[in-house]
């Protein structure tokens, strides 16, 4: 097997200009002769994704099969025959994405973590990087809110979480769904894993309450969960602060429309998802 990997790498390096290149926010991702070559320049993220790909493959969870790694930055995976789901075309897949999330969260965890401490540590790093370059009113409003809410955060359920679940990180193939891009995967609060998906539903006008309901109902087909309005507001604001801070420091690139969306999240208390959560919880209460 090692010889085969070495031959694949050599052939790829000799023909890299002929490899199909995929759009990616951060990493270089190419396809060559049925293999995906993902280049991750952050060593910590490279090691994290490699480790989780191996572990989830051994557990038969729906992720790409890892073939090998090299140069401490490139992961080789088998290409899944299917298509990533476009963010704007996910309506018919939301129920099954919810089920995919629930199955991920059901994977047994092997270690305990102090989630509150991890969140606070990441927040303090983000705050330091954003200080002086984020608009003063946005910085003051968002940091005041985050510090108050993080300090009193107590209730959470630990699970294996992806941290960037969205349709374009899911491949649909012959009735099955596969989860991609595990570089940020960790053990954390399962509620946090809804943040990226719910931001998509919140941001895009094509999505409405029934789409939100389909996602949550799909999850609850596998796992029961209480959707918390307060938890959503904390994690949504934390997510917006994290992404906007990284945009300002040049670590990631997004368009101006998304930047305005993030800025609005940081200074606005209510949003569509908050109202949907209230409606969903009321419907459940009445059904019971």
Tab-separated table of C-alpha atoms in Angstrom:
chain	number	residue	atom	x	y	z
A	1	UNK	CA	0.000	0.000	0.000
A	2	UNK	CA	2.838	2.387	0.832
A	3	UNK	CA	4.319	1.900	-2.642
A	4	UNK	CA	0.952	2.700	-4.213
A	5	UNK	CA	0.689	5.914	-2.221
A	6	UNK	CA	4.191	6.955	-3.265
A	7	UNK	CA	3.357	6.300	-6.896
A	8	UNK	CA	0.125	8.305	-6.615
A	9	UNK	CA	1.992	11.235	-5.026
A	10	UNK	CA	4.742	11.215	-7.647
A	11	UNK	CA	2.289	11.119	-10.527
A	12	UNK	CA	0.184	13.884	-8.991
A	13	UNK	CA	3.195	16.155	-8.429
A	14	UNK	CA	4.287	15.662	-12.038
A	15	UNK	CA	0.802	16.522	-13.330
A	16	UNK	CA	-0.455	19.021	-10.764
A	17	UNK	CA	-1.199	21.643	-13.421
A	18	UNK	CA	-3.598	19.197	-15.071
A	19	UNK	CA	-5.449	18.416	-11.844
A	20	UNK	CA	-8.939	19.817	-11.412
A	21	UNK	CA	-8.954	22.602	-8.837
A	22	UNK	CA	-11.925	23.190	-6.555
A	23	UNK	CA	-13.067	26.458	-5.037
A	24	UNK	CA	-12.106	26.712	-1.374
A	25	UNK	CA	-12.119	29.618	1.095
A	26	UNK	CA	-8.747	28.728	2.584
A	27	UNK	CA	-7.201	25.465	1.352
A	28	UNK	CA	-5.964	24.232	-2.020
A	29	UNK	CA	-8.133	21.291	-3.101
A	30	UNK	CA	-7.498	19.352	-6.310
A	31	UNK	CA	-8.774	16.165	-7.924
A	32	UNK	CA	-6.523	13.823	-9.862
A	33	UNK	CA	-7.499	10.406	-11.242
A	34	UNK	CA	-10.137	9.648	-8.646
A	35	UNK	CA	-8.240	11.088	-5.682
A	36	UNK	CA	-8.686	14.341	-3.767
A	37	UNK	CA	-5.514	16.173	-2.695
A	38	UNK	CA	-6.254	18.694	0.049
A	39	UNK	CA	-3.441	21.040	1.035
A	40	UNK	CA	-3.754	22.532	4.529
A	41	UNK	CA	-1.000	25.004	5.410
A	42	UNK	CA	-1.991	25.167	9.079
A	43	UNK	CA	-0.148	22.214	10.673
A	44	UNK	CA	-2.574	21.950	13.587
A	45	UNK	CA	-5.572	21.744	11.263
A	46	UNK	CA	-3.745	19.289	8.985
A	47	UNK	CA	-3.096	16.923	11.900
A	48	UNK	CA	-6.620	17.369	13.231
A	49	UNK	CA	-8.339	16.501	9.947
A	50	UNK	CA	-6.009	13.552	9.295
A	51	UNK	CA	-6.725	12.127	12.732
A	52	UNK	CA	-10.488	12.515	12.506
A	53	UNK	CA	-10.657	11.086	8.973
A	54	UNK	CA	-8.902	7.949	10.183
A	55	UNK	CA	-11.035	7.644	13.283
A	56	UNK	CA	-14.367	8.192	11.542
A	57	UNK	CA	-13.394	5.857	8.704
A	58	UNK	CA	-12.765	3.124	11.282
A	59	UNK	CA	-16.212	3.812	12.743
A	60	UNK	CA	-17.837	3.613	9.272
A	61	UNK	CA	-19.151	7.166	9.564
A	62	UNK	CA	-19.901	8.792	6.217
A	63	UNK	CA	-16.697	10.676	5.423
A	64	UNK	CA	-14.173	10.316	2.572
A	65	UNK	CA	-11.745	7.401	2.846
A	66	UNK	CA	-8.255	8.665	3.668
A	67	UNK	CA	-5.461	7.138	1.562
A	68	UNK	CA	-2.451	8.867	3.074
A	69	UNK	CA	-0.677	12.142	3.805
A	70	UNK	CA	2.622	13.785	2.886
A	71	UNK	CA	4.744	16.883	3.456
A	72	UNK	CA	2.852	17.527	6.698
A	73	UNK	CA	0.242	19.460	4.752
A	74	UNK	CA	-1.435	17.329	2.058
A	75	UNK	CA	-4.167	14.769	2.703
A	76	UNK	CA	-5.035	12.247	-0.004
A	77	UNK	CA	-8.600	10.931	-0.039
A	78	UNK	CA	-10.684	8.811	-2.357
A	79	UNK	CA	-13.126	10.950	-4.325
A	80	UNK	CA	-16.760	10.278	-3.495
A	81	UNK	CA	-18.849	9.981	-6.632
A	82	UNK	CA	-21.424	12.650	-6.056
A	83	UNK	CA	-21.832	16.390	-5.733
A	84	UNK	CA	-21.415	18.828	-2.879
A	85	UNK	CA	-24.770	20.427	-2.124
A	86	UNK	CA	-24.828	24.108	-3.001
A	87	UNK	CA	-25.867	26.391	-0.152
A	88	UNK	CA	-28.714	27.842	-2.222
A	89	UNK	CA	-30.046	24.426	-3.308
A	90	UNK	CA	-30.269	22.575	-0.002
A	91	UNK	CA	-34.010	22.684	0.697
A	92	UNK	CA	-34.697	19.057	-0.230
A	93	UNK	CA	-31.670	17.855	1.744
A	94	UNK	CA	-32.162	19.639	5.072
A	95	UNK	CA	-33.986	16.778	6.814
A	96	UNK	CA	-31.182	14.353	5.932
A	97	UNK	CA	-28.472	16.848	6.861
A	98	UNK	CA	-30.137	16.989	10.265
A	99	UNK	CA	-29.888	13.189	10.504
A	100	UNK	CA	-26.229	13.301	9.421
A	101	UNK	CA	-25.507	15.767	12.227
A	102	UNK	CA	-27.300	13.634	14.800
A	103	UNK	CA	-25.361	10.516	13.819
A	104	UNK	CA	-22.096	12.447	14.179
A	105	UNK	CA	-23.104	13.576	17.654
A	106	UNK	CA	-23.873	9.965	18.618
A	107	UNK	CA	-20.254	8.882	18.133
A	108	UNK	CA	-18.838	7.923	21.550
A	109	UNK	CA	-16.361	10.471	22.888
A	110	UNK	CA	-13.093	9.267	24.380
A	111	UNK	CA	-12.196	12.290	26.456
A	112	UNK	CA	-13.766	15.022	28.498
A	113	UNK	CA	-13.108	18.671	27.729
A	114	UNK	CA	-13.802	21.939	29.502
A	115	UNK	CA	-15.957	23.474	26.776
A	116	UNK	CA	-16.567	26.713	28.655
A	117	UNK	CA	-12.834	27.213	29.173
A	118	UNK	CA	-12.116	26.423	25.499
A	119	UNK	CA	-14.740	28.926	24.335
A	120	UNK	CA	-13.457	31.627	26.668
A	121	UNK	CA	-9.853	31.037	25.590
A	122	UNK	CA	-10.732	31.324	21.900
A	123	UNK	CA	-12.828	34.413	22.576
A	124	UNK	CA	-9.983	36.191	24.385
A	125	UNK	CA	-7.621	35.511	21.473
A	126	UNK	CA	-10.192	36.853	19.016
A	127	UNK	CA	-10.826	39.912	21.184
A	128	UNK	CA	-7.132	40.739	21.300
A	129	UNK	CA	-6.759	40.384	17.525
A	130	UNK	CA	-9.851	42.530	16.828
A	131	UNK	CA	-9.038	45.274	19.316
A	132	UNK	CA	-8.240	48.512	17.546
A	133	UNK	CA	-9.256	47.307	14.084
A	134	UNK	CA	-12.938	46.449	14.585
A	135	UNK	CA	-15.352	49.382	14.582
A	136	UNK	CA	-15.637	50.661	18.173
A	137	UNK	CA	-19.417	50.391	18.521
A	138	UNK	CA	-19.492	46.842	17.133
A	139	UNK	CA	-16.523	45.816	19.284
A	140	UNK	CA	-18.022	47.254	22.484
A	141	UNK	CA	-21.533	45.871	21.975
A	142	UNK	CA	-20.408	42.399	20.926
A	143	UNK	CA	-17.655	41.935	23.532
A	144	UNK	CA	-19.942	43.095	26.346
A	145	UNK	CA	-22.608	40.594	25.294
A	146	UNK	CA	-20.172	37.699	24.752
A	147	UNK	CA	-18.394	38.156	28.066
A	148	UNK	CA	-21.664	38.232	29.994
A	149	UNK	CA	-23.097	35.182	28.249
A	150	UNK	CA	-19.900	33.111	28.240
A	151	UNK	CA	-19.435	33.724	31.947
A	152	UNK	CA	-22.863	32.337	32.836
A	153	UNK	CA	-22.807	29.463	30.297
A	154	UNK	CA	-23.253	26.199	32.187
A	155	UNK	CA	-25.518	23.742	30.366
A	156	UNK	CA	-24.142	21.846	27.382
A	157	UNK	CA	-23.861	18.286	26.098
A	158	UNK	CA	-20.458	17.175	24.838
A	159	UNK	CA	-20.210	15.381	21.498
A	160	UNK	CA	-17.987	15.095	18.453
A	161	UNK	CA	-18.781	18.302	16.564
A	162	UNK	CA	-17.785	19.424	13.078
A	163	UNK	CA	-17.992	23.217	13.668
A	164	UNK	CA	-18.611	24.064	9.993
A	165	UNK	CA	-21.592	21.979	8.900
A	166	UNK	CA	-23.213	23.559	5.860
A	167	UNK	CA	-24.557	22.115	2.587
A	168	UNK	CA	-21.343	22.679	0.610
A	169	UNK	CA	-19.493	20.528	3.158
A	170	UNK	CA	-21.912	17.677	2.460
A	171	UNK	CA	-21.795	15.386	-0.588
A	172	UNK	CA	-24.926	13.598	-1.764
A	173	UNK	CA	-24.240	10.314	-3.540
A	174	UNK	CA	-26.750	7.589	-4.433
A	175	UNK	CA	-29.049	8.308	-1.524
A	176	UNK	CA	-26.227	8.728	1.005
A	177	UNK	CA	-24.729	11.826	2.594
A	178	UNK	CA	-21.034	12.324	3.371
A	179	UNK	CA	-19.453	14.990	5.561
A	180	UNK	CA	-16.346	16.848	4.307
A	181	UNK	CA	-13.749	19.261	5.734
A	182	UNK	CA	-13.005	17.949	9.218
A	183	UNK	CA	-10.123	20.314	9.966
A	184	UNK	CA	-12.021	22.118	12.756
A	185	UNK	CA	-13.642	19.016	14.250
A	186	UNK	CA	-13.389	18.656	18.018
A	187	UNK	CA	-15.269	17.603	21.117
A	188	UNK	CA	-17.652	20.352	22.177
A	189	UNK	CA	-21.237	21.358	22.770
A	190	UNK	CA	-23.466	19.741	20.160
A	191	UNK	CA	-25.660	22.881	20.090
A	192	UNK	CA	-22.713	24.808	18.654
A	193	UNK	CA	-22.770	22.563	15.578
A	194	UNK	CA	-26.070	24.066	14.455
A	195	UNK	CA	-24.574	27.560	14.217
A	196	UNK	CA	-23.253	27.466	10.638
A	197	UNK	CA	-26.370	25.805	9.215
A	198	UNK	CA	-28.723	28.155	11.021
A	199	UNK	CA	-26.700	31.139	9.830
A	200	UNK	CA	-27.273	30.015	6.263
A	201	UNK	CA	-31.030	29.755	6.872
A	202	UNK	CA	-30.985	33.109	8.631
A	203	UNK	CA	-29.030	34.884	5.915
A	204	UNK	CA	-30.617	33.514	2.725
A	205	UNK	CA	-34.140	34.755	2.021
A	206	UNK	CA	-34.985	31.589	0.079
A	207	UNK	CA	-35.136	29.697	3.369
A	208	UNK	CA	-38.185	29.953	5.597
A	209	UNK	CA	-39.536	28.448	8.811
A	210	UNK	CA	-40.420	25.107	7.185
A	211	UNK	CA	-36.793	24.683	6.120
A	212	UNK	CA	-35.628	25.318	9.674
A	213	UNK	CA	-38.230	22.829	10.912
A	214	UNK	CA	-37.078	20.168	8.420
A	215	UNK	CA	-33.487	20.446	9.641
A	216	UNK	CA	-34.451	20.154	13.315
A	217	UNK	CA	-37.002	17.393	12.671
A	218	UNK	CA	-34.352	15.398	10.803
A	219	UNK	CA	-32.019	15.728	13.766
A	220	UNK	CA	-34.744	14.783	16.220
A	221	UNK	CA	-35.549	11.651	14.193
A	222	UNK	CA	-32.217	10.358	15.569
A	223	UNK	CA	-31.627	12.464	18.712
A	224	UNK	CA	-33.975	14.446	20.875
A	225	UNK	CA	-32.791	17.973	21.518
A	226	UNK	CA	-34.122	21.157	23.086
A	227	UNK	CA	-33.444	24.136	20.834
A	228	UNK	CA	-32.481	27.020	23.093
A	229	UNK	CA	-33.088	30.627	22.070
A	230	UNK	CA	-30.407	31.870	24.468
A	231	UNK	CA	-27.823	29.327	23.338
A	232	UNK	CA	-28.437	30.220	19.704
A	233	UNK	CA	-27.955	33.929	20.370
A	234	UNK	CA	-24.683	33.277	22.212
A	235	UNK	CA	-23.253	30.906	19.609
A	236	UNK	CA	-24.469	32.998	16.692
A	237	UNK	CA	-22.823	36.137	18.104
A	238	UNK	CA	-19.663	34.173	18.920
A	239	UNK	CA	-19.559	32.788	15.362
A	240	UNK	CA	-20.037	36.253	13.837
A	241	UNK	CA	-17.343	37.732	16.071
A	242	UNK	CA	-14.964	34.904	15.159
A	243	UNK	CA	-15.449	35.156	11.392
A	244	UNK	CA	-15.501	38.961	11.280
A	245	UNK	CA	-12.315	39.165	13.384
A	246	UNK	CA	-10.558	36.783	11.007
A	247	UNK	CA	-11.748	38.785	8.020
A	248	UNK	CA	-10.351	41.978	9.525
A	249	UNK	CA	-6.985	40.334	10.200
A	250	UNK	CA	-6.818	38.870	6.670
A	251	UNK	CA	-6.973	35.220	7.751
A	252	UNK	CA	-10.061	34.483	5.663
A	253	UNK	CA	-11.836	36.147	2.758
A	254	UNK	CA	-15.575	36.680	2.326
A	255	UNK	CA	-17.579	39.067	0.171
A	256	UNK	CA	-18.858	42.452	1.353
A	257	UNK	CA	-22.448	41.201	1.594
A	258	UNK	CA	-21.451	38.552	4.120
A	259	UNK	CA	-19.379	41.097	6.016
A	260	UNK	CA	-22.435	43.329	6.413
A	261	UNK	CA	-24.465	40.323	7.546
A	262	UNK	CA	-21.914	39.547	10.276
A	263	UNK	CA	-21.791	43.149	11.460
A	264	UNK	CA	-25.566	43.188	11.751
A	265	UNK	CA	-25.559	39.954	13.786
A	266	UNK	CA	-23.054	41.471	16.215
A	267	UNK	CA	-25.240	44.447	17.110
A	268	UNK	CA	-28.790	43.033	16.689
A	269	UNK	CA	-30.489	41.063	19.438
A	270	UNK	CA	-33.246	39.402	17.418
A	271	UNK	CA	-33.246	37.624	14.051
A	272	UNK	CA	-35.329	35.203	12.018
A	273	UNK	CA	-33.901	32.072	13.637
A	274	UNK	CA	-34.701	33.391	17.122
A	275	UNK	CA	-38.342	33.769	16.073
A	276	UNK	CA	-38.325	30.319	14.454
A	277	UNK	CA	-36.969	28.743	17.637
A	278	UNK	CA	-39.773	30.342	19.644
A	279	UNK	CA	-42.359	29.083	17.153
A	280	UNK	CA	-40.881	25.576	16.992
A	281	UNK	CA	-40.722	25.207	20.775
A	282	UNK	CA	-44.298	26.466	21.127
A	283	UNK	CA	-45.506	23.933	18.546
A	284	UNK	CA	-43.737	21.130	20.402
A	285	UNK	CA	-45.243	22.253	23.686
A	286	UNK	CA	-48.751	22.309	22.186
A	287	UNK	CA	-48.232	18.887	20.586
A	288	UNK	CA	-47.349	17.448	23.981
